[in-house]
C-alpha positions as YAML, in Angstrom:
chain: A
units: angstrom
residues:
- id: 1
  name: UNK
  ca: [-14.40, 8.78, 5.84]
- id: 2
  name: UNK
  ca: [-17.75, 8.53, 4.60]
- id: 3
  name: UNK
  ca: [-19.30, 5.27, 4.95]
- id: 4
  name: UNK
  ca: [-22.66, 3.43, 4.08]
- id: 5
  name: UNK
  ca: [-24.23, 0.11, 5.59]
- id: 6
  name: UNK
  ca: [-23.61, -2.45, 3.29]
- id: 7
  name: UNK
  ca: [-23.66, -5.97, 4.85]
- id: 8
  name: UNK
  ca: [-21.71, -7.48, 2.04]
- id: 9
  name: UNK
  ca: [-24.57, -6.68, -0.10]
- id: 10
  name: UNK
  ca: [-23.12, -4.22, -2.85]
- id: 11
  name: UNK
  ca: [-19.35, -5.01, -2.53]
- id: 12
  name: UNK
  ca: [-17.40, -7.03, 0.91]
- id: 13
  name: UNK
  ca: [-17.92, -5.00, 3.31]
- id: 14
  name: UNK
  ca: [-14.10, -3.41, 4.39]
- id: 15
  name: UNK
  ca: [-15.30, -1.36, 8.15]
- id: 16
  name: UNK
  ca: [-16.86, -1.32, 11.50]
- id: 17
  name: UNK
  ca: [-18.02, 2.20, 11.92]
- id: 18
  name: UNK
  ca: [-19.25, 3.03, 15.74]
- id: 19
  name: UNK
  ca: [-21.26, 6.33, 14.64]
- id: 20
  name: UNK
  ca: [-18.93, 8.46, 15.01]
- id: 21
  name: UNK
  ca: [-15.37, 6.80, 13.94]
- id: 22
  name: UNK
  ca: [-14.34, 3.79, 11.93]
- id: 23
  name: UNK
  ca: [-12.37, 1.61, 14.39]
- id: 24
  name: UNK
  ca: [-11.64, -0.64, 11.50]
- id: 25
  name: UNK
  ca: [-10.65, -0.53, 8.37]
- id: 26
  name: UNK
  ca: [-9.19, -3.36, 6.64]
- id: 27
  name: UNK
  ca: [-10.01, -4.86, 2.82]
- id: 28
  name: UNK
  ca: [-10.15, -8.48, 2.59]
- id: 29
  name: UNK
  ca: [-9.89, -9.70, 6.08]
- id: 30
  name: UNK
  ca: [-11.31, -13.09, 6.71]
- id: 31
  name: UNK
  ca: [-12.89, -14.52, 8.82]
- id: 32
  name: UNK
  ca: [-14.85, -11.20, 9.08]
- id: 33
  name: UNK
  ca: [-15.35, -9.47, 12.59]
- id: 34
  name: UNK
  ca: [-18.52, -8.68, 14.18]
- id: 35
  name: UNK
  ca: [-19.79, -5.61, 13.25]
- id: 36
  name: UNK
  ca: [-18.10, -5.13, 10.13]
- id: 37
  name: UNK
  ca: [-20.95, -4.04, 8.23]
- id: 38
  name: UNK
  ca: [-19.98, -0.60, 6.35]
- id: 39
  name: UNK
  ca: [-18.12, 0.07, 3.34]
- id: 40
  name: UNK
  ca: [-15.78, 3.09, 2.53]
- id: 41
  name: UNK
  ca: [-18.44, 5.60, 0.34]
- id: 42
  name: UNK
  ca: [-15.78, 6.83, -2.08]
- id: 43
  name: UNK
  ca: [-15.00, 10.38, -0.16]
- id: 44
  name: UNK
  ca: [-12.70, 10.85, 2.39]
- id: 45
  name: UNK
  ca: [-10.85, 13.98, 3.74]
- id: 46
  name: UNK
  ca: [-7.25, 14.24, 5.39]
- id: 47
  name: UNK
  ca: [-5.47, 16.73, 7.05]
- id: 48
  name: UNK
  ca: [-2.59, 17.70, 5.23]
- id: 49
  name: UNK
  ca: [0.10, 16.52, 7.99]
- id: 50
  name: UNK
  ca: [-1.38, 12.94, 7.20]
- id: 51
  name: UNK
  ca: [-0.49, 12.87, 3.65]
- id: 52
  name: UNK
  ca: [2.80, 14.46, 4.69]
- id: 53
  name: UNK
  ca: [3.93, 11.87, 7.31]
- id: 54
  name: UNK
  ca: [1.43, 8.59, 6.27]
- id: 55
  name: UNK
  ca: [1.43, 8.38, 2.34]
- id: 56
  name: UNK
  ca: [4.76, 7.58, 0.64]
- id: 57
  name: UNK
  ca: [5.23, 9.39, -2.78]
- id: 58
  name: UNK
  ca: [3.98, 7.93, -5.74]
- id: 59
  name: UNK
  ca: [1.39, 5.85, -3.53]
- id: 60
  name: UNK
  ca: [-2.06, 5.70, -4.94]
- id: 61
  name: UNK
  ca: [-4.04, 3.03, -2.62]
- id: 62
  name: UNK
  ca: [-5.10, 4.51, 0.65]
- id: 63
  name: UNK
  ca: [-5.81, 0.92, 2.24]
- id: 64
  name: UNK
  ca: [-2.53, 0.62, 4.29]
- id: 65
  name: UNK
  ca: [-3.14, 4.57, 5.66]
- id: 66
  name: UNK
  ca: [-6.80, 4.20, 6.58]
- id: 67
  name: UNK
  ca: [-6.29, 0.83, 8.43]
- id: 68
  name: UNK
  ca: [-3.23, 2.40, 10.43]
- id: 69
  name: UNK
  ca: [-5.81, 5.53, 11.49]
- id: 70
  name: UNK
  ca: [-8.75, 3.26, 12.22]
- id: 71
  name: UNK
  ca: [-6.45, 1.18, 14.68]
- id: 72
  name: UNK
  ca: [-4.80, 4.17, 16.17]
- id: 73
  name: UNK
  ca: [-8.73, 6.16, 16.42]
- id: 74
  name: UNK
  ca: [-7.47, 8.44, 14.34]
- id: 75
  name: UNK
  ca: [-10.36, 7.89, 11.48]
- id: 76
  name: UNK
  ca: [-13.56, 10.16, 11.61]
- id: 77
  name: UNK
  ca: [-16.34, 8.68, 9.81]
- id: 78
  name: UNK
  ca: [-19.78, 9.98, 8.47]
- id: 79
  name: UNK
  ca: [-22.70, 7.99, 7.74]
- id: 80
  name: UNK
  ca: [-24.35, 8.02, 3.80]
- id: 81
  name: UNK
  ca: [-27.72, 6.68, 3.54]
- id: 82
  name: UNK
  ca: [-28.17, 6.35, 0.10]
- id: 83
  name: UNK
  ca: [-26.32, 3.90, -2.01]
- id: 84
  name: UNK
  ca: [-23.63, 5.24, -4.41]
- id: 85
  name: UNK
  ca: [-23.60, 4.27, -8.26]
...
């Protein structure tokens, strides 16, 4: 998952990123835990096995899948420096 440092500036931050992994991804979490300063950048790549086993047919919102992967230590991250538009 690509992420960018956001600190709730452009939209609500939804990820904790440790430099290698997204250790927590969750939208709408209140109160926000310390370190939830990143937001998903909009580009992610998933292994075929994850798509086949984790995503129900016809489902387009991946927030629940990303949350599960993050809490299992299975969501790698890449920080993008430039803001998206």
